[in-house]
mmCIF file of C-alpha atoms in Angstrom:
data_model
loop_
_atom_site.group_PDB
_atom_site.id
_atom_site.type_symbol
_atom_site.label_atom_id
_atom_site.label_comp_id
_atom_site.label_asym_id
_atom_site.label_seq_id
_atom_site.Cartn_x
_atom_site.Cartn_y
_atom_site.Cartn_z
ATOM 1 C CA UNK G 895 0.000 0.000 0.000
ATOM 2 C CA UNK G 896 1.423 3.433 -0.717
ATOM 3 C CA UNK G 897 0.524 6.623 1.217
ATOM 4 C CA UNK G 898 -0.644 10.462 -0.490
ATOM 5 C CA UNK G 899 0.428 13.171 1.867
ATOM 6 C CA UNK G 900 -1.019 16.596 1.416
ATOM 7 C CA UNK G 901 -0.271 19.868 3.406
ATOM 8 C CA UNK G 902 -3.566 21.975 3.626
ATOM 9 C CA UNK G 903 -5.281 24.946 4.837
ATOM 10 C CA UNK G 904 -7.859 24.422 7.264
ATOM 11 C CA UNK G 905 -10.598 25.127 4.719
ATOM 12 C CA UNK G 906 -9.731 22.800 2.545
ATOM 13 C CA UNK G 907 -9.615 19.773 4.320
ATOM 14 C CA UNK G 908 -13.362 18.788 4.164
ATOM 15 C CA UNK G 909 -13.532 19.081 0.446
ATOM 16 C CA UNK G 910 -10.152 16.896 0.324
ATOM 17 C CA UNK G 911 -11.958 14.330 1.936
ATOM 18 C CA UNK G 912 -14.507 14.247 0.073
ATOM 19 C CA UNK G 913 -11.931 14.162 -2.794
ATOM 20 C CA UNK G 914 -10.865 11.142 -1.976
ATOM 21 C CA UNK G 915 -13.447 9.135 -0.753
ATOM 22 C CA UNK G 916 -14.282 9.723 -4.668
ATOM 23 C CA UNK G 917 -10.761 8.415 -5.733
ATOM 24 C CA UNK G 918 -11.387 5.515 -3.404
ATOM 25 C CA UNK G 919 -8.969 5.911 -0.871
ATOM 26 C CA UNK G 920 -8.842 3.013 1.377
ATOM 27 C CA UNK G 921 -8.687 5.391 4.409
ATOM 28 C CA UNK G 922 -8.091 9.197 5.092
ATOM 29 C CA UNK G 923 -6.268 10.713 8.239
ATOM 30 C CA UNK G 924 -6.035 14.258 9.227
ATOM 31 C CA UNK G 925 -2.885 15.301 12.001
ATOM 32 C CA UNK G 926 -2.181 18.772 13.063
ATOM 33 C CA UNK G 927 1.299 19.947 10.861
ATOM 34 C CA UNK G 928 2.551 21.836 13.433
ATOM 35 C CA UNK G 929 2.865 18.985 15.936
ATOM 36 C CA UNK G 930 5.519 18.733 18.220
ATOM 37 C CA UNK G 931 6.433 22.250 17.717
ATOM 38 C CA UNK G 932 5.576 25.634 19.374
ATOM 39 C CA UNK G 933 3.107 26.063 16.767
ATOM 40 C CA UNK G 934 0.809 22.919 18.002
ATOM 41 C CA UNK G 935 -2.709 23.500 18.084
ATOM 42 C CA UNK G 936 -5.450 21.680 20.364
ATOM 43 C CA UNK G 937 -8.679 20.335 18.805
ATOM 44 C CA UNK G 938 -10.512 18.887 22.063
ATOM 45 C CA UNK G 939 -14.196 18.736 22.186
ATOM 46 C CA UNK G 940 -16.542 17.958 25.205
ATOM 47 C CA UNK G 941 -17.949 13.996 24.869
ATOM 48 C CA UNK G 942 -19.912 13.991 22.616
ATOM 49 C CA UNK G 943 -19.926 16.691 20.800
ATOM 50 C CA UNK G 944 -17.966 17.950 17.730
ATOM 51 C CA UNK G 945 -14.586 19.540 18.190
ATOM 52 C CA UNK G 946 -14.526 23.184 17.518
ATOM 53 C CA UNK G 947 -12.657 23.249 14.823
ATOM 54 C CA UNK G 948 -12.587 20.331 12.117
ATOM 55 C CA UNK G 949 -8.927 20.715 11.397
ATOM 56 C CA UNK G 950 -5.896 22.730 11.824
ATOM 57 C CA UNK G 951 -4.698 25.642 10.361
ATOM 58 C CA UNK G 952 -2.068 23.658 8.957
ATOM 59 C CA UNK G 953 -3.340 19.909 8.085
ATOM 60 C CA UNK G 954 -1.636 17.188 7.273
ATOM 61 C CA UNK G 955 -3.925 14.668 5.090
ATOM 62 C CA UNK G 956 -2.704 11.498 4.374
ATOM 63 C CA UNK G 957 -4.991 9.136 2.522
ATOM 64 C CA UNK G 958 -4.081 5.358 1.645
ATOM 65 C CA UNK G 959 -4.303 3.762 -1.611
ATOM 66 C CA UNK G 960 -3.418 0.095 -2.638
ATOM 67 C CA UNK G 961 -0.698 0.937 -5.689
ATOM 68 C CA UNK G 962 1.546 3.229 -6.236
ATOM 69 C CA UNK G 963 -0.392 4.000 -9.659
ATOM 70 C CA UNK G 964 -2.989 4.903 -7.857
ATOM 71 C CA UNK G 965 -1.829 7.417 -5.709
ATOM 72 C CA UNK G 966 0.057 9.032 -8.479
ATOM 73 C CA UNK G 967 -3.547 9.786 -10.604
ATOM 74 C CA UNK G 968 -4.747 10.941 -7.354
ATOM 75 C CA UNK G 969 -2.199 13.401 -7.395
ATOM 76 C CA UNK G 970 -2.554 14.266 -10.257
ATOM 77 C CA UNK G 971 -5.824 14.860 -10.136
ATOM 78 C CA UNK G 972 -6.462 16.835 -7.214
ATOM 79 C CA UNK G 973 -3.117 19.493 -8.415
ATOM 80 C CA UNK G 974 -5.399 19.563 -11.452
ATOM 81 C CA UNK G 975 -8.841 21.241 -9.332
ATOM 82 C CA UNK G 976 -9.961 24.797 -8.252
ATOM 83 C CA UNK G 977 -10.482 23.401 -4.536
ATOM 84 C CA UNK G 978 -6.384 22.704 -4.347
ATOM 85 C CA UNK G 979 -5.442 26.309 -4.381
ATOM 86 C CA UNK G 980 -3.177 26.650 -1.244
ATOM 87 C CA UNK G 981 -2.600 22.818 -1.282
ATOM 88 C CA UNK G 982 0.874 21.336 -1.498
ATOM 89 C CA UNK G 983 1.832 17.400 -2.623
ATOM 90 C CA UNK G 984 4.497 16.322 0.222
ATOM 91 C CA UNK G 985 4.977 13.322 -1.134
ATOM 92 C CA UNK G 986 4.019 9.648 -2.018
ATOM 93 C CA UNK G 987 5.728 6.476 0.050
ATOM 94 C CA UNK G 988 5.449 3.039 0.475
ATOM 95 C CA UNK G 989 4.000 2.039 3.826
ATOM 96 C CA UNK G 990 6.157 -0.547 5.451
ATOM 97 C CA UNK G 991 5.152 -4.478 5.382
ATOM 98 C CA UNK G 992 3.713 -4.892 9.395
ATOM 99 C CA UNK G 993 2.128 -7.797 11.352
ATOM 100 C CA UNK G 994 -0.957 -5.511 11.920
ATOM 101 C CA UNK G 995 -2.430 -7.912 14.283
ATOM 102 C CA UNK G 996 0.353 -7.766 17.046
ATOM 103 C CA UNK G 997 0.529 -4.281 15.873
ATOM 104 C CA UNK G 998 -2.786 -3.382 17.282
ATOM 105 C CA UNK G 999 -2.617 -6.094 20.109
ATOM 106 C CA UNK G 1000 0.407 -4.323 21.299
ATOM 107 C CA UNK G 1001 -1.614 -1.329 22.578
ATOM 108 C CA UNK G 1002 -3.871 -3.039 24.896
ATOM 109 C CA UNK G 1003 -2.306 -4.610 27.971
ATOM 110 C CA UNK G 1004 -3.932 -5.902 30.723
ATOM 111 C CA UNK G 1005 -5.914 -2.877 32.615
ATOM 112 C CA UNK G 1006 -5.908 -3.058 36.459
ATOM 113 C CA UNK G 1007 -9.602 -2.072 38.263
ATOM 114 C CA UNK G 1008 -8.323 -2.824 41.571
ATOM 115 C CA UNK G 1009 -5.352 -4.390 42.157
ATOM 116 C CA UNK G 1010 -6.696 -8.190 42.269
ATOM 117 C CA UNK G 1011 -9.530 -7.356 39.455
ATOM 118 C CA UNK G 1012 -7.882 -6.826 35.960
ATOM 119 C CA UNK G 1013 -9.673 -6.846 32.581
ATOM 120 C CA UNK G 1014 -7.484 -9.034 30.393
ATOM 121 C CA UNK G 1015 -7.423 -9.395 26.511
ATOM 122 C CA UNK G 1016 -7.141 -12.669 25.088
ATOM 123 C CA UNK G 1017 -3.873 -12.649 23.952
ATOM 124 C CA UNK G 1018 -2.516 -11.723 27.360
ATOM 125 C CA UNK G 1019 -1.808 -13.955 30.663
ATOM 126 C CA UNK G 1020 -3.141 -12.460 33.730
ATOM 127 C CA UNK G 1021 -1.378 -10.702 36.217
ATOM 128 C CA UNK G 1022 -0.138 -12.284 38.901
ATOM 129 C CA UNK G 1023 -1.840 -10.678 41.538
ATOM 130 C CA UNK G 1024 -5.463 -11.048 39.639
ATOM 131 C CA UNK G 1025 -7.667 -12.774 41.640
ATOM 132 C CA UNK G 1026 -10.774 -11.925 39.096
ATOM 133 C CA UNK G 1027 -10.747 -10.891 35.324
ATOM 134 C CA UNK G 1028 -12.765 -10.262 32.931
ATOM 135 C CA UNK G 1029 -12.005 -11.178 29.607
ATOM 136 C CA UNK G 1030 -12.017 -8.306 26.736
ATOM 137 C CA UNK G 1031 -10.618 -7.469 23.486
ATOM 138 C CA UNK G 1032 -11.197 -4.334 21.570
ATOM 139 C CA UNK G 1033 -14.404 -4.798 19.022
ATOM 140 C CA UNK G 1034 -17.215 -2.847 17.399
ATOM 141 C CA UNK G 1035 -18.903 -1.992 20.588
ATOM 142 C CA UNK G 1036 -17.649 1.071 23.256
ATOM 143 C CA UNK G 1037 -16.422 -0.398 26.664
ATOM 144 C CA UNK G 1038 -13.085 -2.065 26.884
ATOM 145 C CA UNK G 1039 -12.290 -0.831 30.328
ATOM 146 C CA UNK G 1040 -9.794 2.094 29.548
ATOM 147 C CA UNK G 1041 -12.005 4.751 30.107
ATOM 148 C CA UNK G 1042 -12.087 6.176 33.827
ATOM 149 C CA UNK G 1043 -15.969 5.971 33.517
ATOM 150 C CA UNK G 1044 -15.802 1.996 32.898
ATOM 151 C CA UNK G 1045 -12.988 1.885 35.729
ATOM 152 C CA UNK G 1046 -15.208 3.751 37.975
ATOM 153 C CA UNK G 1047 -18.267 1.639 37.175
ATOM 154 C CA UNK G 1048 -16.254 -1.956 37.834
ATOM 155 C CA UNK G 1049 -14.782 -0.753 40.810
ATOM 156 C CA UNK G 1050 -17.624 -0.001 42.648
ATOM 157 C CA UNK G 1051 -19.454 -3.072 40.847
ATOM 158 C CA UNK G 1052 -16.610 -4.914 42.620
ATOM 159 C CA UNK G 1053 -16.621 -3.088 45.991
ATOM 160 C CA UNK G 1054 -20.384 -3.495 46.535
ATOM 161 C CA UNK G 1055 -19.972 -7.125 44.689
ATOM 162 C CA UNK G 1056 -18.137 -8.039 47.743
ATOM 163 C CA UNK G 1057 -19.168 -5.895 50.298
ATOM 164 C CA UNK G 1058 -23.240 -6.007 50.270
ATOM 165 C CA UNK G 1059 -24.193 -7.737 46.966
ATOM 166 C CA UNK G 1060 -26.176 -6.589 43.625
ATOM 167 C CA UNK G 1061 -28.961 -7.861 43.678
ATOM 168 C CA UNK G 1062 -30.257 -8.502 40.071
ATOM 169 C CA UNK G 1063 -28.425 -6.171 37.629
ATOM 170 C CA UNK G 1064 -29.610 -3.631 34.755
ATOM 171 C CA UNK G 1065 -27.043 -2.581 32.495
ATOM 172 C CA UNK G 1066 -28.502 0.472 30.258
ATOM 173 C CA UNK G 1067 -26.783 1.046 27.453
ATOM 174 C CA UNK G 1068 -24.500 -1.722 27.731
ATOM 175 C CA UNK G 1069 -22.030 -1.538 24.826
ATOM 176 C CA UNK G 1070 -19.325 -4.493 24.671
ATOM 177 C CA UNK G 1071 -21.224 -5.968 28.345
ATOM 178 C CA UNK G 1072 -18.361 -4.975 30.316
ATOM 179 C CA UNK G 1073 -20.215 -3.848 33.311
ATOM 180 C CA UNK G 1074 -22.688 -6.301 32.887
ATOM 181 C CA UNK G 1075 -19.895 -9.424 32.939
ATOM 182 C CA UNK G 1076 -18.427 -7.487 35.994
ATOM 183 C CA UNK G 1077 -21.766 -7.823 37.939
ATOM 184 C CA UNK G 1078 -22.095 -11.308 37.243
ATOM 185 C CA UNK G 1079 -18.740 -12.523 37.883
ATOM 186 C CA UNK G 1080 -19.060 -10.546 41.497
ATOM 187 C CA UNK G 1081 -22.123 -12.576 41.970
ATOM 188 C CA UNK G 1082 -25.112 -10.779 40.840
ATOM 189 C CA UNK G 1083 -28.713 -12.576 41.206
ATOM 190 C CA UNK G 1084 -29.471 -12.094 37.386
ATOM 191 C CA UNK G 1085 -28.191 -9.386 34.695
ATOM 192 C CA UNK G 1086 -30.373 -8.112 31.892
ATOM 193 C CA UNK G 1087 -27.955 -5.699 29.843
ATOM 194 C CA UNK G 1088 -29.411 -3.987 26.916
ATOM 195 C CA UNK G 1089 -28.988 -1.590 24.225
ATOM 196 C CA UNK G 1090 -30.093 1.031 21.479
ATOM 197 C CA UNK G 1091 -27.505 -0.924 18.957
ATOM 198 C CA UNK G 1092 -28.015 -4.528 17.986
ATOM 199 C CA UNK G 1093 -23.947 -4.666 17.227
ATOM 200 C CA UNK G 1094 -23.924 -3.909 20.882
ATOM 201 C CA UNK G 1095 -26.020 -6.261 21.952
ATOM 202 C CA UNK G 1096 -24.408 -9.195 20.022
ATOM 203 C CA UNK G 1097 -21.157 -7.986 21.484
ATOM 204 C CA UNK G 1098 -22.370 -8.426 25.073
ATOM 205 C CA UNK G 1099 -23.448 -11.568 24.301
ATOM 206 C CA UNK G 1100 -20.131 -12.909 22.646
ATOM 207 C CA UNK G 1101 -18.356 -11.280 25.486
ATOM 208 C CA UNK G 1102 -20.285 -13.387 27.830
ATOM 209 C CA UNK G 1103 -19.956 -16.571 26.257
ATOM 210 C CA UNK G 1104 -15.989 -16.232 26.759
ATOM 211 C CA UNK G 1105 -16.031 -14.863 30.269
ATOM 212 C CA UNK G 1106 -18.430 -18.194 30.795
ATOM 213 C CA UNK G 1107 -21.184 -15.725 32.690
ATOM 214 C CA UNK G 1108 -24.709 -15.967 32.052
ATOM 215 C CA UNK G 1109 -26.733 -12.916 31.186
ATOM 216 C CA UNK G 1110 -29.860 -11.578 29.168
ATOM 217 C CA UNK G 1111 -28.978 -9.450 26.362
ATOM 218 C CA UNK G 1112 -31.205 -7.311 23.936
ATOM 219 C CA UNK G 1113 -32.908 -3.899 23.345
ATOM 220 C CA UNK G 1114 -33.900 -1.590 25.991
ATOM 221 C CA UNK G 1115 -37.669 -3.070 25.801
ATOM 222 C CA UNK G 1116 -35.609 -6.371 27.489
ATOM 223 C CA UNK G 1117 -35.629 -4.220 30.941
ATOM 224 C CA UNK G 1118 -38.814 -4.850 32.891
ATOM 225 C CA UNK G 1119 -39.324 -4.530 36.478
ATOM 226 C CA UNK G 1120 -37.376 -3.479 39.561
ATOM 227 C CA UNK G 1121 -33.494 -4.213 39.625
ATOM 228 C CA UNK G 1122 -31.066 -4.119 43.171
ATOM 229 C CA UNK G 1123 -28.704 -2.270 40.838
ATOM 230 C CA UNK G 1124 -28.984 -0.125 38.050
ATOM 231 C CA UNK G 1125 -25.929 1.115 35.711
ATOM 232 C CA UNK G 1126 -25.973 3.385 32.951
ATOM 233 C CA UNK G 1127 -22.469 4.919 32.094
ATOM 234 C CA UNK G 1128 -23.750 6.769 29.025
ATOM 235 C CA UNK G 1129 -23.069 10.873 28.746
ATOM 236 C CA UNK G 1130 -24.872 13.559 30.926
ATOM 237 C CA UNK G 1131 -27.571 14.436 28.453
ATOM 238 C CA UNK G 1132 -29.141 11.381 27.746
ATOM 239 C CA UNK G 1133 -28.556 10.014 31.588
ATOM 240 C CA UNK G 1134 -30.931 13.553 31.991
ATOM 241 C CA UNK G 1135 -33.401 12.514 29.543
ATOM 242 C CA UNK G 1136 -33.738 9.048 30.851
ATOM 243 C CA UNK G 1137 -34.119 9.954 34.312
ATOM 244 C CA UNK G 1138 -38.078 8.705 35.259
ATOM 245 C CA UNK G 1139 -37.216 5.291 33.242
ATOM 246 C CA UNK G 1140 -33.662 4.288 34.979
ATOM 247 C CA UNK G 1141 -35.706 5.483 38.513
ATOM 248 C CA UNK G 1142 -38.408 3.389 37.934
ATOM 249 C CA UNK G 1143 -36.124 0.093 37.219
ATOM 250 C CA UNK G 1144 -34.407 0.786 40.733
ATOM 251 C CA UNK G 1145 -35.731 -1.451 43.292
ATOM 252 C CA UNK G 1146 -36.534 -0.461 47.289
ATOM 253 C CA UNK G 1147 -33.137 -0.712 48.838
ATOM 254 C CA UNK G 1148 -31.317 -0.849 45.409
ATOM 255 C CA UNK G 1149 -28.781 1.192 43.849
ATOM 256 C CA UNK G 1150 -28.571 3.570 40.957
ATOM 257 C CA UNK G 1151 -25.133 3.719 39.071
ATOM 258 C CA UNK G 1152 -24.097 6.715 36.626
ATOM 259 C CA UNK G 1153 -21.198 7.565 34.677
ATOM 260 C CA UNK G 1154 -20.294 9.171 31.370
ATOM 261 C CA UNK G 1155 -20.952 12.612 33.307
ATOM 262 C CA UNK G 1156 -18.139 15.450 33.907
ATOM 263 C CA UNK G 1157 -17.331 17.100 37.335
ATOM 264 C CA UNK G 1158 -18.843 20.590 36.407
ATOM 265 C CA UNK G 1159 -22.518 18.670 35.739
ATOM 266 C CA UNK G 1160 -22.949 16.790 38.616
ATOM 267 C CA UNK G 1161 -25.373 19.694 39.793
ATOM 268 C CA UNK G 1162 -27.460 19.352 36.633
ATOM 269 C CA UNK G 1163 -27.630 15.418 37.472
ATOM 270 C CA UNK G 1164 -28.439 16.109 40.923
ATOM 271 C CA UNK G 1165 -31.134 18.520 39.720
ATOM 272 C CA UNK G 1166 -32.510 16.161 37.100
ATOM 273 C CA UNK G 1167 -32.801 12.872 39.367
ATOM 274 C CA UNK G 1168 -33.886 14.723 42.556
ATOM 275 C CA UNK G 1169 -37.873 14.255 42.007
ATOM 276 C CA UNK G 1170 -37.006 10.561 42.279
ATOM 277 C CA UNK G 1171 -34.019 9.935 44.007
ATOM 278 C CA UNK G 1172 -30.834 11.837 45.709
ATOM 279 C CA UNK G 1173 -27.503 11.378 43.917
ATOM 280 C CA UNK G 1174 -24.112 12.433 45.372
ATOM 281 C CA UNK G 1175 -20.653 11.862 43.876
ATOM 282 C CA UNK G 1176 -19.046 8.504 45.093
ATOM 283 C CA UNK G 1177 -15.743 8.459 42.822
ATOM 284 C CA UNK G 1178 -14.051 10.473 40.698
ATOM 285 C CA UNK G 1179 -10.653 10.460 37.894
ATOM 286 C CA UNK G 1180 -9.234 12.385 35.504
ATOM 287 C CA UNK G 1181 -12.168 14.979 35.587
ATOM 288 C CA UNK G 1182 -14.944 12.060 34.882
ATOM 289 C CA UNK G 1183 -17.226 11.196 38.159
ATOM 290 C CA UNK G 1184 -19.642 8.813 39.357
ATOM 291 C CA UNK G 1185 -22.699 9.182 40.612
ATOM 292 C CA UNK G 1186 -24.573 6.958 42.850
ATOM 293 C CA UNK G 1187 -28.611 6.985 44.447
ATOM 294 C CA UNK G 1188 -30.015 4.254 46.518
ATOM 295 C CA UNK G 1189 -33.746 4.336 47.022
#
């Protein structure tokens, strides 16, 4: 495979994408030019929602195409347009032969919730000090445990697992099943987990089958009835919106779980659950907290 690198304005770098989706690119990737220098920009965004800017002033767009031929007529046809005033060719290379597999493998080691609770990809042995873990590899679905809202979440999962017990579990919004396979490997009565995304859903479900934990898994209609826990480690907004239905699935005694919200909103979650039940912050890392009720 051979890769097309471009230097661009800012303005230019929707149209180039466009450009070569067109030319059939295999992928396209935009980096800041000025990296590593004092000219670096930041492009950071709150969850969620779309960065401020969608490129640099200076972009570097590299787009992938299987030959060498190929990425020559590209060139040549994009020097050839209107839209590639103020556009400069850098150059076309060959990308290196790679084992892409351990490539990507590489970047996931074994992630530590507490220090005898570890979630573990496949291709890794546990640590020695793991007591429990949870098997994961990266996949379609959002949850592989290196987020400090999933951390959170399995923590107290596993401090509560031990402590008092779960009761039966709800997982809203479950993604790859991660919290879900937490509850029931620290001993939860039953788990339903479910999901707006059928990739999701068959995700938990695979997940399960190689952690060897049984759970129900489907779309949000799954959910009936009162739960001893419920989690939901979504984003602020929606965790508002949903407020009356992830109340009403939280049992007498039982506990309501919520992550995916920021430090500065935990007064507009407080706000939004307090007709049904009284939140306060019980953990909090890297600027990400959680949020926990019991009724």
């Amino acid at each position: 495979m051979f890769e097309l690198t471009l230097l661009c304005p800012e303005e230019r770098v929707e149209v180039l994408g466009e450009a070569f989706d067109a030319l059939d690119a295999l992928s396209v990737s935009v980096e800041d030019a000025d990296a590593q220098t004092e000219a670096e920009q930041a492009l950071f965004g709150e969850p969620g929602m779309p960065a401020p800017r969608e490129a640099w002033q200076r972009s570097r767009v590299t787009a992938l195409f299987s030959s060498q031929a190929a990425a020559e007529e590209a060139a040549t046809l994009l020097a050839a347009q209107d839209f590639f005033a103020g556009c400069q060719v850098l150059g076309i290379a060959a990308v290196p032969e790679q084992d892409w597999v351990r490539l990507t493998q590489s970047q996931f080691d074994p992630v530590e919730i507490t220090p005898e609770f570890w979630i573990v990809p496949s291709w890794h042995e546990p640590p020695a000090g793991a007591r429990q873990t949870l098997r994961l590899d990266p996949g379609m679905a959002f949850g592989t445990g290196t987020h400090p809202t999933t951390r959170m979440c399995l923590r107290w999962i596993a401090g509560q697992g031990s402590a008092q017990g779960l009761g039966t579990v709800l997982d809203y919004g479950c993604g790859s099943g991660i919290l879900a396979i937490g509850a029931a490997k620290f001993g939860a009565a039953g788990v339903d987990a479910v999901d707006i995304d059928p990739a999701a859903v068959q995700a938990t479900e695979d997940n399960a089958r190689a952690n060897g934990v049984q759970l129900r898994a489907g779309l949000p209609d799954l959910a009936r009835g009162e739960y001893g826990t419920v989690l939901a480690n979504i984003l602020a907004t929606p965790l508002k919106v949903l407020a009356p239905l992830l109340c009403a699935h939280v049992a007498p005694g039982g506990h309501l779980v919520l992550a995916g919200i920021l430090e500065r909103q935990a007064d507009e979650l407080k706000e939004a659950y307090a007709p049904w039940l009284q939140l306060s912050v019980a953990d909090s890392e890297d600027g990400w907290i959680l949020m926990v009720a019991r009724r």
